[in-house]
N, CA, C and O of each residue as an XYZ file, in Angstrom:
660
protein
N       1.120     -0.656     -0.172
C      -0.171      0.046     -0.170
C       0.763      1.244      0.016
O       1.548      1.602      0.895
N       0.335      1.747     -1.242
C       1.319      3.562     -1.065
C       0.848      4.183      0.037
O      -0.191      4.231      0.696
N       2.478      4.874      0.029
C       1.552      6.589      1.735
C       1.218      7.988      0.076
O       1.651      8.482     -0.965
N      -0.044      7.903      1.235
C      -1.669      9.355      0.115
C      -0.056     10.141     -0.081
O       0.917      9.941      0.646
N      -0.135     11.246     -1.508
C       0.970     12.208     -1.404
C       0.132     13.422     -0.219
O      -1.028     13.589      0.158
N       1.322     14.013      0.029
C       1.214     14.818      1.362
C       0.459     16.152      1.022
O       0.447     16.985      1.927
N      -0.475     16.629     -0.714
C      -0.680     17.881     -0.987
C      -2.566     17.026     -0.630
O      -3.618     17.665     -0.621
N      -2.461     15.870     -0.444
C      -3.693     15.173     -0.589
C      -4.045     15.135      1.156
O      -4.984     15.817      1.567
N      -3.430     14.503      1.880
C      -3.743     14.433      3.310
C      -3.711     16.398      3.557
O      -4.472     17.033      4.288
N      -3.097     16.705      3.083
C      -3.219     18.591      3.288
C      -4.898     18.749      3.263
O      -5.704     18.826      4.190
N      -5.067     18.763      1.877
C      -7.100     18.271      1.262
C      -7.678     18.321      1.617
O      -8.418     19.301      1.543
N      -7.938     17.106      2.492
C      -8.625     16.145      3.071
C      -8.878     16.452      4.179
O     -10.040     16.788      4.411
N      -8.074     16.451      5.071
C      -8.094     17.555      6.027
C      -8.451     18.973      5.962
O      -8.981     19.418      6.980
N      -8.271     19.791      4.969
C      -9.209     21.191      5.450
C     -10.339     20.661      4.778
O     -11.436     21.207      4.902
N     -10.225     19.937      4.276
C     -12.510     19.458      3.546
C     -13.223     18.982      4.099
O     -14.409     19.200      4.349
N     -12.091     17.795      4.513
C     -13.422     16.973      5.745
C     -14.611     18.371      6.510
O     -15.780     18.131      6.210
N     -14.494     19.282      7.117
C     -15.207     19.369      7.299
C     -15.905     19.692      6.738
O     -16.876     18.948      6.882
N     -16.221     20.919      5.644
C     -16.856     21.380      5.230
C     -17.657     20.436      4.076
O     -18.763     20.776      3.656
N     -16.955     19.182      3.603
C     -18.105     18.687      3.144
C     -18.487     17.351      4.576
O     -17.942     16.302      4.231
N     -19.052     17.214      5.640
C     -19.312     16.533      6.303
C     -20.099     17.348      6.199
O     -21.010     16.945      5.475
N     -20.351     18.964      6.772
C     -21.968     19.872      7.136
C     -22.808     19.961      5.856
O     -23.996     20.185      6.089
N     -22.357     19.793      4.063
C     -22.886     19.823      3.018
C     -23.454     17.958      3.333
O     -24.636     17.708      3.094
N     -22.637     16.935      3.793
C     -23.619     15.829      3.757
C     -24.723     15.282      4.459
O     -25.658     14.598      4.045
N     -24.293     15.951      6.271
C     -24.840     15.912      6.294
C     -26.392     16.717      5.929
O     -27.344     15.959      6.117
N     -26.637     17.613      5.618
C     -27.609     18.670      4.790
C     -28.084     17.951      3.849
O     -29.274     18.181      3.633
N     -27.570     17.095      3.142
C     -27.990     16.120      2.120
C     -29.063     15.154      2.650
O     -30.247     14.899      2.433
N     -27.697     14.591      3.747
C     -28.599     13.074      4.129
C     -29.408     13.003      4.792
O     -30.186     12.054      4.702
N     -29.604     14.241      5.990
C     -29.851     14.477      7.410
C     -29.511     13.134      8.249
O     -30.375     12.770      9.047
N     -28.239     12.309      8.130
C     -27.812     11.839      9.113
C     -26.570     11.809      9.427
O     -26.080     12.746      8.796
N     -25.599     11.203     10.136
C     -24.786     11.372     10.695
C     -23.813     10.540     10.055
O     -22.908     10.709      9.237
N     -24.524      9.148     10.994
C     -23.554      7.940      9.870
C     -23.192      8.067      8.622
O     -22.049      7.962      8.177
N     -24.763      8.432      7.699
C     -24.315      8.755      6.274
C     -24.016      9.608      6.052
O     -24.578      9.815      4.976
N     -23.419     10.486      6.291
C     -23.022     11.560      6.462
C     -21.017     11.670      5.657
O     -20.370     11.876      4.630
N     -20.929     11.360      7.040
C     -19.872     10.600      7.248
C     -19.505      9.433      6.060
O     -18.578      9.624      5.273
N     -19.955      8.772      6.041
C     -19.467      7.593      5.148
C     -19.990      7.817      3.362
O     -20.005      7.074      2.380
N     -20.418      9.418      3.654
C     -20.828     10.033      2.371
C     -19.322     10.562      1.903
O     -18.889     10.378      0.765
N     -18.646     11.195      2.877
C     -17.395     11.920      2.826
C     -16.290     11.017      2.511
O     -15.451     11.123      1.616
N     -16.434     10.096      3.411
C     -15.097      9.233      3.250
C     -14.954      8.440      1.605
O     -13.948      8.027      1.027
N     -16.620      8.445      1.118
C     -16.515      7.308     -0.437
C     -16.049      8.343     -1.426
O     -15.398      8.047     -2.428
N     -16.494      9.858     -1.030
C     -16.013     11.222     -1.548
C     -14.490     10.845     -1.278
O     -13.929     10.144     -2.121
N     -13.743     11.291     -0.085
C     -11.974     11.034     -0.547
C     -11.860     10.020     -1.419
O     -11.726     10.095     -2.641
N     -11.932      8.896     -0.613
C     -11.717      8.121     -1.465
C     -11.443      7.666     -3.111
O     -10.566      7.032     -3.699
N     -13.051      8.553     -3.598
C     -12.753      9.030     -4.733
C     -11.742      9.324     -5.857
O     -11.313      8.862     -6.914
N     -11.553     10.856     -4.605
C     -10.895     12.196     -4.384
C      -9.178     11.155     -5.093
O      -8.338     11.233     -5.990
N      -9.479     10.464     -4.149
C      -8.104      9.827     -3.927
C      -7.825      8.975     -4.718
O      -6.640      8.672     -4.579
N      -8.376      8.338     -5.602
C      -7.913      7.436     -6.692
C      -7.857      8.315     -8.304
O      -7.504      7.927     -9.418
N      -8.346      9.562     -7.839
C      -7.866     10.737     -9.581
C      -7.336     11.958     -9.202
O      -7.678     13.113     -9.457
N      -6.023     11.271     -8.242
C      -5.417     12.773     -7.393
C      -5.147     13.546     -8.294
O      -5.683     14.586     -8.678
N      -3.651     12.581     -8.859
C      -2.575     13.430     -9.701
C      -3.261     13.767    -10.822
O      -2.473     14.332    -11.581
N      -5.043     13.648    -11.600
C      -5.296     13.986    -12.069
C      -6.196     15.874    -12.555
O      -6.341     16.771    -13.386
N      -6.697     15.024    -10.425
C      -7.522     16.392    -10.031
C      -6.402     17.314    -10.059
O      -6.577     18.201    -10.895
N      -5.477     17.385     -9.521
C      -4.421     18.369     -8.296
C      -4.208     19.046     -9.590
O      -3.311     19.878     -9.455
N      -4.485     19.030    -10.296
C      -3.789     19.701    -12.301
C      -5.047     20.207    -12.530
O      -5.207     20.800    -13.597
N      -6.106     20.096    -11.670
C      -7.422     21.261    -11.607
C      -7.437     22.484    -11.444
O      -6.555     22.916    -10.703
N      -8.342     23.420    -12.007
C      -8.411     24.812    -11.290
C      -8.811     23.974    -10.086
O      -7.928     24.135     -9.243
N      -9.395     23.462     -9.803
C     -10.293     23.599     -7.777
C     -10.716     22.238     -7.694
O     -11.697     21.590     -8.059
N      -9.530     22.000     -7.026
C     -10.257     20.644     -6.516
C     -10.697     20.926     -5.038
O     -10.010     20.192     -4.327
N     -11.282     21.440     -4.514
C     -12.493     22.074     -3.915
C     -13.659     21.713     -4.260
O     -14.244     20.905     -3.539
N     -14.377     22.284     -5.603
C     -15.365     21.774     -6.279
C     -15.268     21.096     -6.944
O     -16.329     20.711     -7.436
N     -14.452     20.686     -7.269
C     -14.190     19.341     -7.464
C     -15.108     17.874     -6.396
O     -16.052     17.104     -6.575
N     -13.882     18.238     -5.067
C     -15.010     17.372     -4.573
C     -15.855     18.270     -4.120
O     -15.069     18.663     -3.258
N     -16.632     18.829     -3.980
C     -17.993     19.015     -3.527
C     -18.790     18.438     -5.023
O     -19.902     18.124     -4.598
N     -18.786     18.199     -6.256
C     -19.286     18.177     -7.531
C     -19.328     16.128     -6.793
O     -20.282     15.358     -6.688
N     -18.413     16.013     -6.583
C     -18.291     13.745     -6.857
C     -18.529     13.642     -5.204
O     -18.176     12.523     -4.831
N     -19.173     14.721     -3.752
C     -20.240     14.759     -3.186
C     -21.406     14.623     -3.730
O     -21.860     13.524     -4.051
N     -22.156     15.992     -3.928
C     -23.442     15.383     -4.533
C     -23.125     13.919     -5.778
O     -23.131     12.688     -5.771
N     -23.021     14.394     -6.175
C     -23.378     13.259     -7.588
C     -23.609     12.307     -6.559
O     -24.707     12.099     -6.043
N     -22.249     11.577     -6.197
C     -22.636     10.547     -5.139
C     -23.437     10.118     -4.468
O     -23.828      8.966     -4.277
N     -23.790     11.309     -3.973
C     -25.792     11.391     -2.597
C     -26.863     10.559     -3.642
O     -27.770      9.726     -3.617
N     -26.273     11.195     -4.338
C     -27.660     11.673     -5.384
C     -27.726      9.436     -6.306
O     -28.292      8.416     -6.701
N     -26.526     10.307     -6.004
C     -26.011      7.629     -6.653
C     -26.631      7.465     -6.284
O     -27.762      7.334     -6.753
N     -26.010      7.284     -4.322
C     -26.340      6.202     -3.426
C     -28.560      6.372     -2.955
O     -29.112      5.370     -2.500
N     -29.311      7.555     -3.160
C     -30.547      7.685     -3.730
C     -30.811      6.797     -4.142
O     -31.250      5.787     -3.592
N     -30.474      7.111     -5.772
C     -30.826      5.975     -6.620
C     -31.126      4.809     -6.476
O     -32.114      4.186     -6.866
N     -29.465      4.229     -5.386
C     -29.265      2.925     -5.376
C     -30.087      1.729     -4.173
O     -30.142      0.512     -3.995
N     -30.512      2.715     -3.691
C     -30.783      2.435     -2.043
C     -32.163      1.718     -1.903
O     -33.090      2.160     -2.581
N     -32.397      0.563     -1.015
C     -33.483      0.003     -1.268
C     -34.222      1.205     -0.562
O     -33.987      2.295     -0.042
N     -35.561      0.096     -0.947
C     -36.852      0.545     -0.782
C     -37.209      0.800      0.782
O     -38.151      1.439      1.250
N     -36.043      0.022      1.522
C     -36.725     -0.603      2.598
C     -35.852     -0.168      3.862
O     -36.039     -0.340      5.066
N     -34.494      0.663      2.915
C     -33.722      1.237      4.235
C     -34.016      2.936      4.245
O     -34.160      3.849      3.432
N     -34.003      2.676      6.030
C     -34.651      4.711      5.908
C     -33.086      5.519      6.528
O     -32.426      4.890      7.356
N     -32.815      6.286      6.269
C     -31.908      6.479      7.126
C     -32.722      7.604      8.967
O     -33.872      7.960      9.222
N     -31.968      7.698      9.422
C     -32.202      7.847     10.689
C     -33.181      9.515     10.477
O     -32.892     10.373      9.643
N     -34.388      9.601     11.525
C     -34.692     11.308     11.324
C     -34.242     11.736     12.390
O     -34.358     12.947     12.201
N     -33.967     11.665     13.017
C     -32.845     12.669     14.106
C     -31.668     12.848     13.616
O     -30.993     12.108     12.902
N     -31.353     14.369     14.242
C     -30.054     14.274     13.595
C     -29.433     14.098     15.886
O     -30.091     14.029     16.924
N     -28.244     14.101     15.637
C     -27.189     14.198     17.413
C     -27.257     15.601     17.603
O     -27.218     16.636     16.938
N     -27.407     15.110     19.122
C     -26.955     16.400     19.979
C     -26.691     16.972     19.771
O     -26.642     16.505     18.633
N     -26.128     18.332     19.594
C     -25.400     19.700     19.457
C     -24.906     20.226     20.774
O     -25.691     20.350     21.713
N     -23.752     20.513     20.871
C     -23.046     20.802     22.243
C     -23.312     21.654     22.425
O     -22.701     21.776     23.486
N     -23.981     22.906     22.250
C     -24.867     23.635     23.466
C     -25.578     23.987     22.331
O     -25.471     23.648     21.152
N     -26.809     25.216     23.300
C     -28.062     25.737     23.118
C     -28.049     27.014     22.065
O     -27.511     28.118     22.154
N     -29.139     26.208     20.679
C     -29.155     27.077     19.629
C     -30.127     27.598     19.693
O     -31.105     26.853     19.750
N     -30.379     29.082     19.716
C     -31.483     30.298     19.060
C     -32.146     29.202     18.907
O     -32.651     28.335     19.621
N     -31.968     29.564     17.243
C     -33.206     28.575     16.867
C     -33.134     27.313     16.431
O     -33.195     26.905     15.271
N     -33.025     26.824     17.252
C     -33.161     25.073     17.405
C     -34.572     24.496     17.096
O     -34.608     23.269     17.187
N     -35.546     24.995     16.809
C     -36.591     24.234     16.777
C     -37.121     24.846     14.986
O     -37.734     24.218     14.122
N     -36.587     26.257     14.959
C     -37.017     26.411     13.155
C     -35.385     25.184     13.227
O     -35.831     24.327     12.464
N     -34.844     24.979     13.378
C     -33.204     24.981     12.340
C     -33.885     22.851     12.126
O     -33.748     22.403     10.988
N     -34.508     21.859     13.218
C     -34.932     20.601     12.488
C     -36.083     20.810     12.086
O     -36.414     20.023     11.199
N     -37.116     21.813     12.468
C     -37.901     22.099     11.206
C     -37.567     21.767      9.860
O     -38.014     20.849      9.174
N     -36.400     22.965      9.468
C     -35.831     22.716      8.332
C     -35.360     21.515      7.365
O     -35.395     21.140      6.193
N     -34.741     21.052      9.068
C     -34.173     19.626      8.251
C     -35.073     18.594      7.865
O     -35.201     18.006      6.791
N     -35.769     18.469      9.130
C     -37.207     17.762      8.368
C     -37.563     18.059      7.217
O     -37.359     17.125      6.441
N     -38.292     19.509      6.452
C     -38.435     19.724      5.465
C     -37.502     19.149      4.376
O     -37.983     18.511      3.439
N     -36.176     19.365      4.487
C     -35.469     18.805      3.859
C     -35.423     17.233      3.220
O     -35.524     16.834      2.060
N     -35.217     16.498      4.556
C     -35.571     14.897      4.482
C     -36.608     14.817      3.766
O     -36.239     13.945      2.980
N     -38.006     15.182      3.345
C     -38.956     14.957      2.887
C     -39.309     15.276      0.796
O     -40.113     15.168     -0.130
N     -38.038     15.681      1.197
C     -37.751     16.146     -0.239
C     -36.850     15.645     -0.931
O     -35.755     15.686     -0.372
N     -36.860     15.008     -2.307
C     -36.202     14.114     -3.646
C     -34.784     14.840     -2.938
O     -34.536     15.949     -2.464
N     -33.865     13.322     -3.188
C     -32.922     13.855     -3.236
C     -32.341     14.776     -4.946
O     -31.254     15.277     -5.230
N     -32.856     14.730     -5.268
C     -32.254     16.281     -6.456
C     -32.555     17.239     -5.345
O     -31.840     17.559     -4.396
N     -34.080     17.734     -5.744
C     -34.274     18.910     -4.899
C     -33.833     19.060     -3.624
O     -34.345     19.788     -2.774
N     -33.052     18.491     -3.520
C     -33.028     18.582     -1.594
C     -30.968     18.868     -1.736
O     -30.398     19.394     -0.780
N     -30.326     18.531     -2.730
C     -28.926     19.049     -3.514
C     -29.404     20.535     -3.877
O     -28.986     21.497     -3.233
N     -30.327     20.675     -4.973
C     -30.581     22.202     -5.685
C     -30.646     23.168     -4.215
O     -30.306     24.350     -4.266
N     -31.167     22.468     -2.771
C     -31.738     23.375     -2.754
C     -30.395     23.246     -1.367
O     -30.739     24.129     -0.580
N     -29.679     22.866     -1.045
C     -28.909     22.429      0.004
C     -27.425     23.720     -1.174
O     -27.210     24.831     -0.690
N     -26.833     23.423     -2.219
C     -25.977     23.661     -2.943
C     -26.425     25.443     -3.463
O     -25.556     26.250     -3.794
N     -27.947     25.777     -3.433
C     -27.829     26.845     -3.656
C     -28.647     28.021     -2.882
O     -29.038     29.115     -3.286
N     -28.761     27.367     -1.586
C     -28.881     28.341     -0.293
C     -28.508     27.825      0.544
O     -29.226     28.143      1.492
N     -27.694     27.093      0.883
C     -26.759     26.485      2.085
C     -25.517     26.742      1.592
O     -24.769     27.362      2.347
N     -25.231     26.526      0.857
C     -23.448     26.965      0.421
C     -23.513     27.288     -0.101
O     -22.604     26.829     -0.792
N     -24.467     28.708     -1.221
C     -24.653     29.740     -1.924
C     -23.189     30.377     -2.481
O     -22.188     31.058     -2.258
N     -24.317     29.168     -3.814
C     -23.775     28.770     -5.275
C     -24.475     29.108     -5.940
O     -25.678     29.293     -5.757
N     -23.683     29.301     -7.108
C     -25.180     30.823     -7.940
C     -24.843     29.085     -8.925
O     -24.054     28.153     -9.081
N     -26.344     29.760     -9.383
C     -27.607     29.139    -10.257
C     -25.669     27.951    -11.406
O     -25.289     26.795    -11.223
N     -25.158     28.926    -12.280
C     -24.126     28.075    -12.875
C     -23.659     27.028    -12.121
O     -23.967     25.885    -12.460
N     -22.732     27.281    -10.822
C     -21.927     26.425     -9.982
C     -23.046     24.729     -9.838
O     -22.750     23.608    -10.250
N     -24.114     25.111     -9.224
C     -24.870     24.518     -9.111
C     -25.786     23.963    -10.398
O     -26.721     23.223    -10.093
N     -25.649     24.169    -11.354
C     -25.890     23.183    -13.194
C     -25.287     22.628    -13.109
O     -25.811     21.577    -12.739
N     -24.089     22.506    -13.223
C     -22.356     22.681    -13.134
C     -22.018     20.794    -12.394
O     -21.513     19.725    -12.738
N     -22.630     21.355    -11.370
C     -22.129     20.081     -9.695
C     -23.459     19.118    -10.652
O     -23.295     18.060    -11.258
N     -24.728     19.920    -10.507
C     -25.994     18.328    -10.783
C     -25.628     18.083    -12.291
O     -26.134     16.999    -12.581
N     -25.013     18.574    -13.317
C     -25.099     18.696    -14.733
C     -26.862     18.323    -15.347
O     -27.547     17.459    -15.894
N     -26.905     20.228    -14.541
C     -28.953     20.098    -15.201
C     -28.255     21.824    -16.238
O     -27.122     22.296    -16.136
N     -28.862     22.106    -16.703
C     -29.077     23.440    -17.362
C     -29.716     24.078    -16.853
O     -30.878     23.827    -16.533
N     -28.798     25.580    -16.549
C     -29.481     26.498    -15.447
C     -30.706     26.820    -15.372
O     -31.052     27.549    -14.444
N     -31.448     26.463    -16.110
C     -33.086     26.460    -16.262
C     -33.718     25.976    -15.506
O     -34.561     26.422    -14.728
N     -33.153     24.529    -15.785
C     -33.607     23.636    -14.866
C     -33.294     23.706    -13.501
O     -34.005     23.070    -12.723
N     -32.227     24.455    -13.016
C     -31.907     24.152    -11.563
C     -32.577     25.424    -11.186
O     -32.692     25.265     -9.971
N     -33.372     27.220    -11.605
C     -33.897     27.444    -11.238
C     -35.018     27.437    -11.199
O     -35.636     28.098    -10.365
N     -35.589     26.687    -12.090
C     -37.038     25.826    -12.165
C     -36.943     24.656    -10.710
O     -37.641     24.728     -9.699
N     -36.364     24.100    -10.870
C     -36.178     22.881     -9.443
C     -35.695     23.872     -7.945
O     -36.138     23.669     -6.814
N     -34.421     25.235     -8.438
C     -35.057     25.506     -6.989
C     -36.206     26.231     -6.509
O     -36.528     26.399     -5.333
N     -36.915     26.730     -7.769
C     -38.578     26.953     -7.012
C     -39.759     25.896     -6.658
O     -40.461     25.834     -5.648
N     -39.745     25.073     -7.840
C     -40.729     24.025     -6.796
C     -40.175     24.214     -5.186
O     -40.616     24.882     -4.249
N     -38.934     23.255     -5.327
C     -38.516     22.809     -4.038
C     -38.572     23.518     -3.309
O     -38.764     22.966     -2.225
N     -38.512     24.562     -3.229
C     -38.922     25.664     -2.301
C     -40.467     25.803     -2.155
O     -40.866     25.522     -1.025
N     -41.666     26.269     -3.277
C     -42.521     25.915     -2.859
C     -43.172     25.080     -2.327
O     -44.203     25.509     -1.809
N     -42.958     23.863     -2.224
C     -42.706     22.317     -1.884
C     -42.406     22.063     -0.295
O     -42.926     21.308      0.527
N     -41.398     22.967     -0.221
C     -41.155     22.689      1.189
C     -41.497     24.200      1.699
O     -40.518     24.618      2.318
N     -42.145     24.795      1.672
C     -43.243     26.339      2.499
C     -44.529     25.096      2.397
O     -45.207     25.025      3.422
N     -44.865     24.249      1.407
C     -46.077     23.327      1.758
C     -45.575     22.609      2.997
O     -45.578     23.126      4.114
N     -45.192     21.525      2.757
C     -44.076     20.723      3.436
C     -44.789     21.136      5.395
O     -45.601     20.491      6.059
N     -43.829     22.779      5.843
C     -43.614     23.781      7.222
C     -44.805     23.941      6.626
O     -44.987     22.749      6.380
N     -45.932     24.566      6.123
C     -46.324     26.243      6.245
C     -46.938     26.205      7.549
O     -46.926     27.278      8.152
N     -47.338     25.465      7.979
C     -47.611     26.279      9.844
C     -47.451     25.315     10.463
O     -48.445     24.645     10.742
N     -45.826     24.791     11.011
C     -44.909     24.660     11.536
C     -44.256     25.487     11.023
O     -44.862     26.409     11.570
N     -43.310     26.141     10.257
C     -42.930     27.425      9.929
C     -43.629     28.344     10.706
O     -43.423     28.989     11.734
N     -44.568     28.194      9.846
C     -45.469     29.765     10.591
C     -45.504     30.402     12.119
O     -45.549     31.586     12.456
N     -45.453     28.763     13.220
C     -45.686     28.903     14.133
C     -44.579     29.603     15.164
O     -44.769     30.068     16.288
N     -43.007     29.483     14.154
C     -41.181     28.729     15.103
C     -41.064     30.235     14.987
O     -40.440     30.849     15.852
N     -41.911     31.181     13.458
C     -40.641     31.987     13.355
C     -41.411     33.749     13.592
O     -41.040     34.901     13.367
N     -42.801     33.000     14.235
C     -43.896     34.238     14.930
C     -43.316     34.254     16.864
O     -43.865     35.007     17.668
């Protein structure tokens, strides 16, 4: 077994946290998010020489993460369900109820809708960046964003109104 290049190790250490946060939002499950990050970093390692020469290994890692998530959701058995509970946080959060309601709403969306919303609004990516990561046209991203937000509002309507007042 060969030793990982120092620049790959540095990259993996620096990007593990941000990749994990995105994976948690996508999967809604701590353990599935860990698995998703591990698989993403393994794919990055296998192609590191080619990726390292690319303009942005960070963007490449984010794209691999999202595509791996969407691919896993397609393959998952209909009987396998991730937990709907997030682990306890270290400290109190003033908007914990709202955050949990939003995470629950995201979990009820399709994998593609969830990926679009996480990339566009949580990761604050442009329509074009999101389209590239998901292999969609910019118009499809705009349409999917609008519909996914509307669906999220429909799912959480009364719940959000109670939490924000």
